Amino acid sequence: MALAKRIIPCLDVRDGRVVKGRRFTDLVDAGDPSQLARRYSDEGADELVFLDITASLEKRKILVKVVRSVAAEIDIPFTVGGGIRSQEDAEIVLHNGADKVSINTAAVENPKLVQRLSEIYGSQCIVVAIDAKKDSSKPSGYHVYTHSGTKPSGLDALEWARKVDRLGAGEILLTSIDMDGTKDGYDIELTRTIASSVSIPVIASGGAGTPEHIYRVLAEGGADAALAASIFHFNEYPIQTVKNFLRERGVLVRS
Amino acid sequence: MKILVLNYSVGNIYSISHALSRLGASVSVEKEISSREFDGLVMPGVGSFTSASEAISSYRGLLRDVILSGTPTLGICLGMQILFNSSDEGPGSGLDIFGGRVVSLPPTVKRPQMGWNRLLKTRYSPLLEGVEDAWVYFNHSYYPEPTDRSIVAAKTEYGVDIPSVISHRNIFGTQFHPEKSSKAGRQILQNFINQVRR
């Protein structure tokens, strides 16, 4: 199998601007989404994820503008998520030029939404984001949280992952709540547990601090892609540096 | 010089329209074909085989005629699959431009194939001029099995050998998304525009 492992920068967008910071605090303005998208695309990102954290009533209007301007600018795939609560929200994202839409809380509250969207748009457009936290009372050892990682859902992470696979999700964006923002490395065990048990690709997220972390989650965790934010934003490790690191260790990446 | 992007589906046609426009093409997005007043045709790659089959049913004859009479045509992903007879994805007939059925990727690989994979050229096609074993972006669960293997111009390995580019006279198809394939994709779209300009 010759599919390359993907490196995916994640950009947080608030009120139509990219913001950088740690877990929704200390946010600084980092510029125009389409310009940053172009930069990452030129630097060799394989795909981009936009997480819209706009909370205003104007959210939809702002989102349409952002999605359109990014779609006009780049020629690599991009996913939009963050506060996608309904079929209508998802349609706004997909109709305005995003390749995929990522749903999280809404999928947990209404699993049929995953099924319906994948029937209409095809599985390849539908990403289910799963935020999981260590919990020894759950069979897999991980508990699914919703509402940006604040509310326990009661669901076991592995059972939920298998269910969204059956419902027609095309991909799982798997974030470790424990590791997110730490820069101490991904949760390898979580990633391996999910990636080895579903038939769809898994994007690992949460904890990237070094190229070694990315190598480990791809090689040992079995992730199909690695998502990271701050190590790319603050240019600690340019994308090509990460890719060279991976290539030297025998990981197939796009040149 | 006008390229018609046929919006027979419900999904994202923004990307392909923008990609062609960025390369200087004049693009018109239409829900159906009612005339022949265009020089090139692009069938984008979103939605399901069944929904696409239903959408084109009212103008299927004209569409076939446009393609078979020599209009440079590019089918992307589903837009390539619909050129064949039928699909495992669901009921409905394709355009019967090429013989063959669209089948599912094998269960031994993750489906959809989502990500960057390599083209291996199997013969010359004007669509692939200047493109050498490039990385391109795939996002699909099905692929066509052409009855006539000679229409295949490039293949890609993913559990099985997928025909990733087909090329026959004025008719081109890519199983991947050139509009999402960065540099190689731009070259392929430029090559297609060059065919339309000829």
Coordinates of C-alpha atoms in Angstrom, one line a residue:
Chain A
M1 CA 0.0 0.0 0.0
A2 CA 1.5 3.2 -1.1
L3 CA -0.6 5.8 0.5
A4 CA 1.5 8.6 2.1
K5 CA 1.1 9.5 5.8
R6 CA -0.4 13.0 6.0
I7 CA 0.8 16.0 7.9
I8 CA -2.0 18.3 8.7
P9 CA -1.7 21.8 10.3
C10 CA -4.7 22.9 12.3
L11 CA -5.8 26.5 12.3
D12 CA -8.2 28.0 14.8
V13 CA -10.4 30.6 13.4
R14 CA -12.3 33.2 15.4
D15 CA -14.4 36.0 13.9
G16 CA -12.9 35.3 10.5
R17 CA -9.2 35.5 11.6
V18 CA -6.8 32.8 12.5
V19 CA -5.8 32.9 16.2
K20 CA -2.9 31.2 17.9
G21 CA -2.8 30.3 21.5
R22 CA -3.1 27.5 23.9
R23 CA -6.5 26.0 24.4
F24 CA -8.7 29.0 23.8
T25 CA -6.7 31.3 26.1
D26 CA -4.0 33.8 25.4
L27 CA -5.1 34.1 21.8
V28 CA -3.2 36.3 19.4
D29 CA -4.3 37.3 15.9
A30 CA -2.2 35.4 13.4
G31 CA -3.7 36.7 10.2
D32 CA -6.0 36.0 7.3
P33 CA -7.1 32.4 6.9
S34 CA -6.6 32.2 3.2
Q35 CA -3.2 33.7 3.3
L36 CA -2.0 31.3 6.0
A37 CA -3.6 28.4 4.2
R38 CA -1.6 29.3 1.1
R39 CA 1.6 29.5 3.1
Y40 CA 1.1 26.0 4.6
S41 CA 0.1 24.7 1.3
D42 CA 3.3 26.1 -0.3
E43 CA 5.3 24.6 2.5
G44 CA 4.1 21.1 1.8
A45 CA 1.1 20.6 4.1
D46 CA -0.9 17.6 2.8
E47 CA -4.2 18.9 4.1
L48 CA -5.6 21.6 6.4
V49 CA -8.1 21.6 9.2
F50 CA -9.9 24.8 10.2
L51 CA -11.6 24.8 13.6
D52 CA -14.0 27.7 13.8
I53 CA -14.3 28.9 17.3
T54 CA -16.5 32.0 16.5
A55 CA -19.2 32.2 19.1
S56 CA -21.2 35.1 17.7
L57 CA -24.7 35.1 16.1
E58 CA -22.9 36.0 12.9
K59 CA -21.1 32.7 13.0
R60 CA -22.6 31.3 9.8
K61 CA -22.1 34.4 7.7
I62 CA -18.5 34.6 8.9
L63 CA -17.9 30.9 8.2
V64 CA -19.2 31.2 4.6
K65 CA -16.7 34.0 3.9
V66 CA -13.8 32.1 5.4
V67 CA -14.6 28.9 3.6
R68 CA -15.0 30.6 0.3
S69 CA -11.8 32.6 0.5
V70 CA -9.8 29.5 1.5
A71 CA -11.4 27.4 -1.3
A72 CA -10.5 30.1 -3.8
E73 CA -6.9 30.3 -2.7
I74 CA -5.6 26.7 -2.2
D75 CA -5.4 23.5 -4.1
I76 CA -5.0 21.0 -1.3
P77 CA -7.9 19.5 0.6
F78 CA -9.3 21.2 3.7
T79 CA -11.7 20.3 6.5
V80 CA -13.9 22.6 8.4
G81 CA -15.2 21.9 11.9
G82 CA -16.1 23.6 15.1
G83 CA -19.7 24.2 16.2
I84 CA -21.2 22.2 13.3
R85 CA -24.5 21.3 15.0
S86 CA -26.9 20.5 12.2
Q87 CA -27.3 19.3 8.6
E88 CA -27.7 22.9 7.6
D89 CA -24.4 23.9 9.2
A90 CA -22.7 21.0 7.4
E91 CA -24.2 22.0 4.1
I92 CA -23.1 25.6 4.5
V93 CA -19.5 24.3 4.9
L94 CA -19.7 21.8 2.0
H95 CA -21.6 24.1 -0.4
N96 CA -19.1 26.9 -0.1
G97 CA -16.0 24.9 -1.0
A98 CA -14.7 22.8 2.0
D99 CA -13.8 19.3 1.0
K100 CA -14.9 17.8 4.3
V101 CA -16.9 18.8 7.3
S102 CA -16.0 17.6 10.8
I103 CA -18.7 17.0 13.4
N104 CA -18.3 16.2 17.0
T105 CA -20.9 17.0 19.7
A106 CA -23.7 16.9 17.1
A107 CA -22.7 13.4 16.1
V108 CA -22.9 12.2 19.7
E109 CA -26.2 13.8 20.3
N110 CA -27.7 12.7 16.9
P111 CA -25.8 9.8 15.4
K112 CA -28.3 9.7 12.5
L113 CA -26.8 13.0 11.3
V114 CA -23.6 11.1 10.4
Q115 CA -25.6 8.6 8.4
R116 CA -27.7 11.2 6.6
L117 CA -24.7 13.4 5.7
S118 CA -22.7 10.5 4.4
E119 CA -25.7 9.3 2.3
I120 CA -26.1 12.7 0.7
Y121 CA -22.5 13.8 0.3
G122 CA -20.6 10.5 0.4
S123 CA -18.5 9.2 3.3
Q124 CA -15.4 10.9 2.0
C125 CA -16.8 14.3 3.0
I126 CA -17.7 13.4 6.6
V127 CA -15.2 13.5 9.4
V128 CA -16.3 12.6 12.9
A129 CA -14.1 14.3 15.5
I130 CA -13.8 12.3 18.8
D131 CA -12.3 13.9 21.9
A132 CA -11.3 11.2 24.3
K133 CA -10.0 11.2 27.8
K134 CA -8.4 8.4 29.9
D135 CA -11.0 6.7 32.1
S136 CA -10.4 3.3 33.5
S137 CA -14.1 2.7 34.1
K138 CA -14.6 2.4 30.3
P139 CA -13.9 -0.9 28.5
S140 CA -11.4 0.6 26.2
G141 CA -9.9 2.8 28.9
Y142 CA -11.1 6.0 27.1
H143 CA -14.2 8.1 27.5
V144 CA -15.7 10.4 24.8
Y145 CA -16.2 14.0 25.8
T146 CA -18.3 16.6 23.9
H147 CA -18.7 20.4 24.0
S148 CA -15.0 21.1 23.3
G149 CA -13.9 18.4 25.7
T150 CA -15.9 19.7 28.7
K151 CA -18.8 17.2 29.0
P152 CA -18.5 13.5 29.5
S153 CA -20.8 11.7 27.1
G154 CA -20.9 8.4 28.8
L155 CA -19.7 6.7 25.6
D156 CA -16.7 4.4 25.4
A157 CA -14.3 5.8 22.8
L158 CA -13.7 2.5 21.0
E159 CA -17.4 1.6 20.8
W160 CA -18.2 5.1 19.5
A161 CA -15.4 4.9 16.9
R162 CA -16.7 1.6 15.6
K163 CA -20.2 3.0 15.5
V164 CA -19.3 6.1 13.5
D165 CA -17.4 3.8 11.1
R166 CA -20.7 1.8 10.6
L167 CA -22.7 5.0 10.3
G168 CA -20.7 6.0 7.3
A169 CA -18.1 8.4 8.6
G170 CA -15.2 8.7 6.1
E171 CA -12.5 9.5 8.7
I172 CA -12.0 10.0 12.4
L173 CA -10.2 13.0 13.9
L174 CA -9.1 11.6 17.2
T175 CA -8.0 14.0 19.9
S176 CA -6.5 13.1 23.3
I177 CA -7.9 15.6 25.8
D178 CA -5.1 14.5 28.2
M179 CA -2.3 15.4 25.8
D180 CA -3.8 18.3 24.0
G181 CA -1.8 21.4 24.5
T182 CA 1.0 19.7 26.5
K183 CA 3.5 19.2 23.6
D184 CA 4.5 16.0 25.4
G185 CA 3.5 13.7 22.5
Y186 CA 0.4 12.1 21.2
D187 CA -1.5 9.4 23.2
I188 CA -0.1 6.5 21.3
E189 CA -2.2 3.9 23.1
L190 CA -5.4 5.7 22.3
T191 CA -4.5 6.1 18.7
R192 CA -3.5 2.5 18.3
T193 CA -6.7 1.3 20.1
I194 CA -8.9 3.1 17.6
A195 CA -6.8 2.9 14.4
S196 CA -6.4 -0.8 14.7
S197 CA -10.2 -1.4 15.2
V198 CA -11.9 0.7 12.5
S199 CA -11.9 0.4 8.7
I200 CA -11.6 4.2 8.0
P201 CA -8.5 6.4 8.3
V202 CA -7.6 8.0 11.7
I203 CA -6.0 11.4 12.2
A204 CA -4.2 11.6 15.5
S205 CA -4.4 14.9 17.3
G206 CA -3.3 16.4 20.6
G207 CA 0.2 16.7 22.1
A208 CA 2.6 17.2 19.2
G209 CA 5.7 18.9 20.3
T210 CA 8.5 17.5 18.2
P211 CA 9.0 15.5 14.9
E212 CA 9.7 12.5 17.0
H213 CA 6.2 12.7 18.5
I214 CA 4.7 12.7 15.0
Y215 CA 6.9 9.8 13.9
R216 CA 5.8 7.7 16.9
V217 CA 2.1 8.3 16.4
L218 CA 2.3 7.3 12.8
A219 CA 4.7 4.4 13.2
E220 CA 3.6 3.0 16.6
G221 CA 0.1 4.4 16.9
G222 CA -0.8 3.4 13.4
A223 CA -2.4 6.8 12.6
D224 CA -2.9 7.6 8.9
A225 CA -2.3 11.3 9.5
A226 CA -1.0 13.6 12.2
L227 CA -2.5 16.9 13.1
A228 CA -0.6 19.6 14.9
A229 CA -1.0 23.3 15.6
S230 CA 1.6 25.1 17.6
I231 CA 4.7 23.5 16.3
F232 CA 3.8 24.7 12.8
H233 CA 2.3 28.1 13.8
F234 CA 5.3 29.3 15.7
N235 CA 7.6 27.8 13.1
E236 CA 9.4 25.6 15.6
Y237 CA 9.5 22.9 13.1
P238 CA 8.7 23.7 9.5
I239 CA 6.6 21.1 7.7
Q240 CA 9.5 20.0 5.5
T241 CA 11.7 19.5 8.5
V242 CA 9.1 17.1 9.9
K243 CA 8.7 15.4 6.6
N244 CA 12.5 14.9 6.2
F245 CA 12.6 13.5 9.7
L246 CA 9.9 11.0 8.8
R247 CA 11.4 10.1 5.5
E248 CA 14.8 9.3 7.1
R249 CA 13.0 6.9 9.3
G250 CA 11.2 5.1 6.5
V251 CA 7.8 6.7 6.7
L252 CA 6.3 7.3 3.3
V253 CA 5.4 11.0 3.0
R254 CA 4.6 13.1 0.0
S255 CA 7.5 15.0 -1.4
Chain B
M1 CA -12.8 29.6 -24.8
K2 CA -15.3 28.4 -22.3
I3 CA -15.2 25.4 -20.0
L4 CA -18.5 24.1 -18.7
V5 CA -18.4 22.6 -15.2
L6 CA -21.4 20.3 -14.9
N7 CA -22.9 20.6 -11.4
Y8 CA -24.9 17.4 -11.5
S9 CA -24.5 16.8 -7.8
V10 CA -24.9 18.3 -4.4
G11 CA -21.3 18.8 -3.2
N12 CA -18.3 20.9 -3.6
I13 CA -17.7 22.3 -7.1
Y14 CA -16.1 25.5 -5.9
S15 CA -12.6 24.0 -5.8
I16 CA -12.5 22.8 -9.4
S17 CA -14.1 26.0 -10.7
H18 CA -11.5 28.1 -8.9
A19 CA -8.7 25.9 -9.9
L20 CA -9.6 26.2 -13.6
S21 CA -10.1 30.0 -13.2
R22 CA -6.8 30.5 -11.6
L23 CA -5.2 28.9 -14.7
G24 CA -6.9 31.5 -16.9
A25 CA -9.9 29.4 -18.1
S26 CA -13.3 31.0 -18.5
V27 CA -15.6 28.8 -16.4
S28 CA -19.3 28.4 -16.4
V29 CA -21.0 26.3 -13.8
E30 CA -24.3 24.8 -15.1
K31 CA -26.9 22.5 -13.5
E32 CA -27.6 20.8 -16.8
I33 CA -26.6 20.9 -20.4
S34 CA -29.0 22.6 -22.7
S35 CA -26.8 23.8 -25.6
R36 CA -23.4 23.1 -27.1
E37 CA -22.1 26.6 -26.5
F38 CA -18.9 25.6 -24.7
D39 CA -15.5 24.3 -25.7
G40 CA -14.6 21.9 -22.9
L41 CA -16.6 19.9 -20.3
V42 CA -15.6 19.0 -16.8
M43 CA -17.6 16.6 -14.7
P44 CA -16.6 17.0 -11.1
G45 CA -16.3 14.3 -8.5
V46 CA -18.7 14.6 -5.7
G47 CA -21.8 12.7 -4.7
S48 CA -22.9 9.2 -5.2
F49 CA -23.2 7.2 -8.5
T50 CA -27.0 6.8 -8.1
S51 CA -27.6 10.5 -7.4
A52 CA -25.4 11.5 -10.4
S53 CA -27.2 9.0 -12.6
E54 CA -30.6 10.4 -11.7
A55 CA -29.4 14.0 -12.1
I56 CA -28.1 13.5 -15.6
S57 CA -31.1 11.3 -16.8
S58 CA -33.0 14.2 -18.3
Y59 CA -30.2 15.3 -20.6
R60 CA -28.3 12.1 -20.9
G61 CA -28.6 11.9 -24.7
L62 CA -27.3 15.4 -25.3
L63 CA -24.5 14.8 -22.8
R64 CA -23.4 11.6 -24.5
D65 CA -23.6 13.3 -27.9
V66 CA -21.4 16.2 -26.7
I67 CA -18.8 13.9 -25.4
L68 CA -18.8 11.4 -28.3
S69 CA -18.7 14.2 -30.9
G70 CA -15.3 15.3 -29.7
T71 CA -15.7 17.9 -27.0
P72 CA -12.6 17.8 -24.7
T73 CA -14.0 16.2 -21.6
L74 CA -12.5 15.7 -18.1
G75 CA -14.3 13.4 -15.6
I76 CA -13.0 13.7 -12.0
C77 CA -13.5 10.8 -9.5
L78 CA -17.2 10.1 -9.7
G79 CA -17.2 12.2 -12.9
M80 CA -14.9 9.6 -14.4
Q81 CA -16.9 6.7 -13.0
I82 CA -20.1 7.9 -14.5
L83 CA -18.5 7.5 -18.0
F84 CA -18.8 3.7 -17.4
N85 CA -21.9 1.4 -17.4
S86 CA -22.8 0.8 -13.8
S87 CA -21.5 0.8 -10.2
D88 CA -21.4 -1.4 -7.1
E89 CA -22.1 1.8 -5.2
G90 CA -25.8 1.7 -6.1
P91 CA -28.4 1.4 -8.9
G92 CA -28.5 3.7 -11.9
S93 CA -26.9 3.7 -15.3
G94 CA -23.8 5.5 -16.3
L95 CA -23.2 7.2 -19.6
D96 CA -22.0 4.1 -21.3
I97 CA -19.1 6.0 -23.0
F98 CA -16.8 3.2 -21.9
G99 CA -17.6 -0.4 -21.2
G100 CA -17.0 -1.6 -17.6
R101 CA -18.3 -1.6 -14.1
V102 CA -17.3 0.5 -11.1
V103 CA -16.3 -1.7 -8.2
S104 CA -15.4 -1.3 -4.5
L105 CA -11.9 -1.1 -3.3
P106 CA -10.9 -4.4 -1.7
P107 CA -11.6 -5.0 2.0
T108 CA -7.9 -5.4 2.7
V109 CA -7.3 -1.7 2.6
K110 CA -8.9 1.2 4.4
R111 CA -11.8 2.7 2.6
P112 CA -12.1 5.4 1.5
Q113 CA -8.6 5.7 0.1
M114 CA -8.1 9.1 1.5
G115 CA -4.8 10.9 0.9
W116 CA -1.8 11.2 -1.4
N117 CA -0.7 8.3 -3.6
R118 CA 1.5 8.1 -6.7
L119 CA 0.7 7.9 -10.3
L120 CA 2.5 5.3 -12.4
K121 CA 2.3 6.2 -16.0
T122 CA 1.5 3.3 -18.3
R123 CA 1.4 5.1 -21.6
Y124 CA 1.5 8.5 -23.2
S125 CA -1.5 10.9 -22.6
P126 CA -1.5 14.6 -23.4
L127 CA -3.2 15.0 -20.0
L128 CA 0.0 13.8 -18.3
E129 CA 2.6 15.9 -20.2
G130 CA 5.2 17.1 -17.7
V131 CA 3.8 14.9 -15.0
E132 CA 6.2 12.2 -13.8
D133 CA 5.1 9.6 -11.2
A134 CA 3.6 12.5 -9.2
W135 CA 1.8 12.5 -5.9
V136 CA -1.9 13.2 -6.3
Y137 CA -4.8 13.4 -3.9
F138 CA -7.4 10.6 -3.8
N139 CA -10.7 10.4 -1.9
H140 CA -12.8 7.5 -3.0
S141 CA -14.1 4.1 -2.2
Y142 CA -14.9 2.8 -5.7
Y143 CA -12.9 2.6 -9.0
P144 CA -13.8 1.6 -12.6
E145 CA -12.7 -1.6 -14.2
P146 CA -12.6 -0.8 -17.9
T147 CA -13.4 -3.6 -20.4
D148 CA -10.8 -2.1 -22.7
R149 CA -7.6 -1.8 -20.7
S150 CA -6.0 0.3 -23.4
I151 CA -7.8 3.4 -22.2
V152 CA -5.7 3.4 -19.0
A153 CA -2.9 5.9 -19.1
A154 CA -1.7 5.7 -15.4
K155 CA -2.3 3.4 -12.5
T156 CA -2.0 3.7 -8.8
E157 CA -1.4 0.9 -6.3
Y158 CA -3.8 0.6 -3.4
G159 CA -4.5 -3.0 -2.5
V160 CA -5.1 -3.4 -6.2
D161 CA -3.9 -1.5 -9.3
I162 CA -6.5 1.2 -9.8
P163 CA -6.8 2.9 -13.2
S164 CA -6.0 6.5 -11.9
V165 CA -6.0 8.2 -15.3
I166 CA -7.9 7.2 -18.4
S167 CA -7.4 8.8 -21.7
H168 CA -9.1 8.1 -25.0
R169 CA -9.1 10.7 -27.8
N170 CA -10.9 13.8 -26.4
I171 CA -12.1 12.0 -23.2
F172 CA -10.0 12.1 -20.0
G173 CA -10.7 10.8 -16.5
T174 CA -8.9 11.0 -13.2
Q175 CA -9.8 8.9 -10.2
F176 CA -7.9 11.5 -8.0
H177 CA -8.7 15.2 -7.6
P178 CA -6.4 17.3 -9.7
E179 CA -8.0 20.4 -8.2
K180 CA -6.7 19.2 -4.8
S181 CA -3.3 17.8 -6.0
S182 CA -1.2 20.9 -5.7
K183 CA 1.6 21.2 -8.3
A184 CA 0.9 18.0 -10.3
G185 CA -2.8 18.8 -10.3
R186 CA -2.2 22.2 -11.7
Q187 CA -0.1 20.8 -14.5
I188 CA -2.9 18.2 -15.3
L189 CA -5.6 20.9 -15.4
Q190 CA -3.3 23.1 -17.5
N191 CA -2.8 20.2 -19.9
F192 CA -6.6 19.8 -20.1
I193 CA -7.1 23.5 -20.8
N194 CA -4.5 23.2 -23.5
Q195 CA -6.5 20.4 -25.1
V196 CA -9.6 22.7 -25.0
R197 CA -7.7 25.5 -26.6
R198 CA -6.4 23.4 -29.5

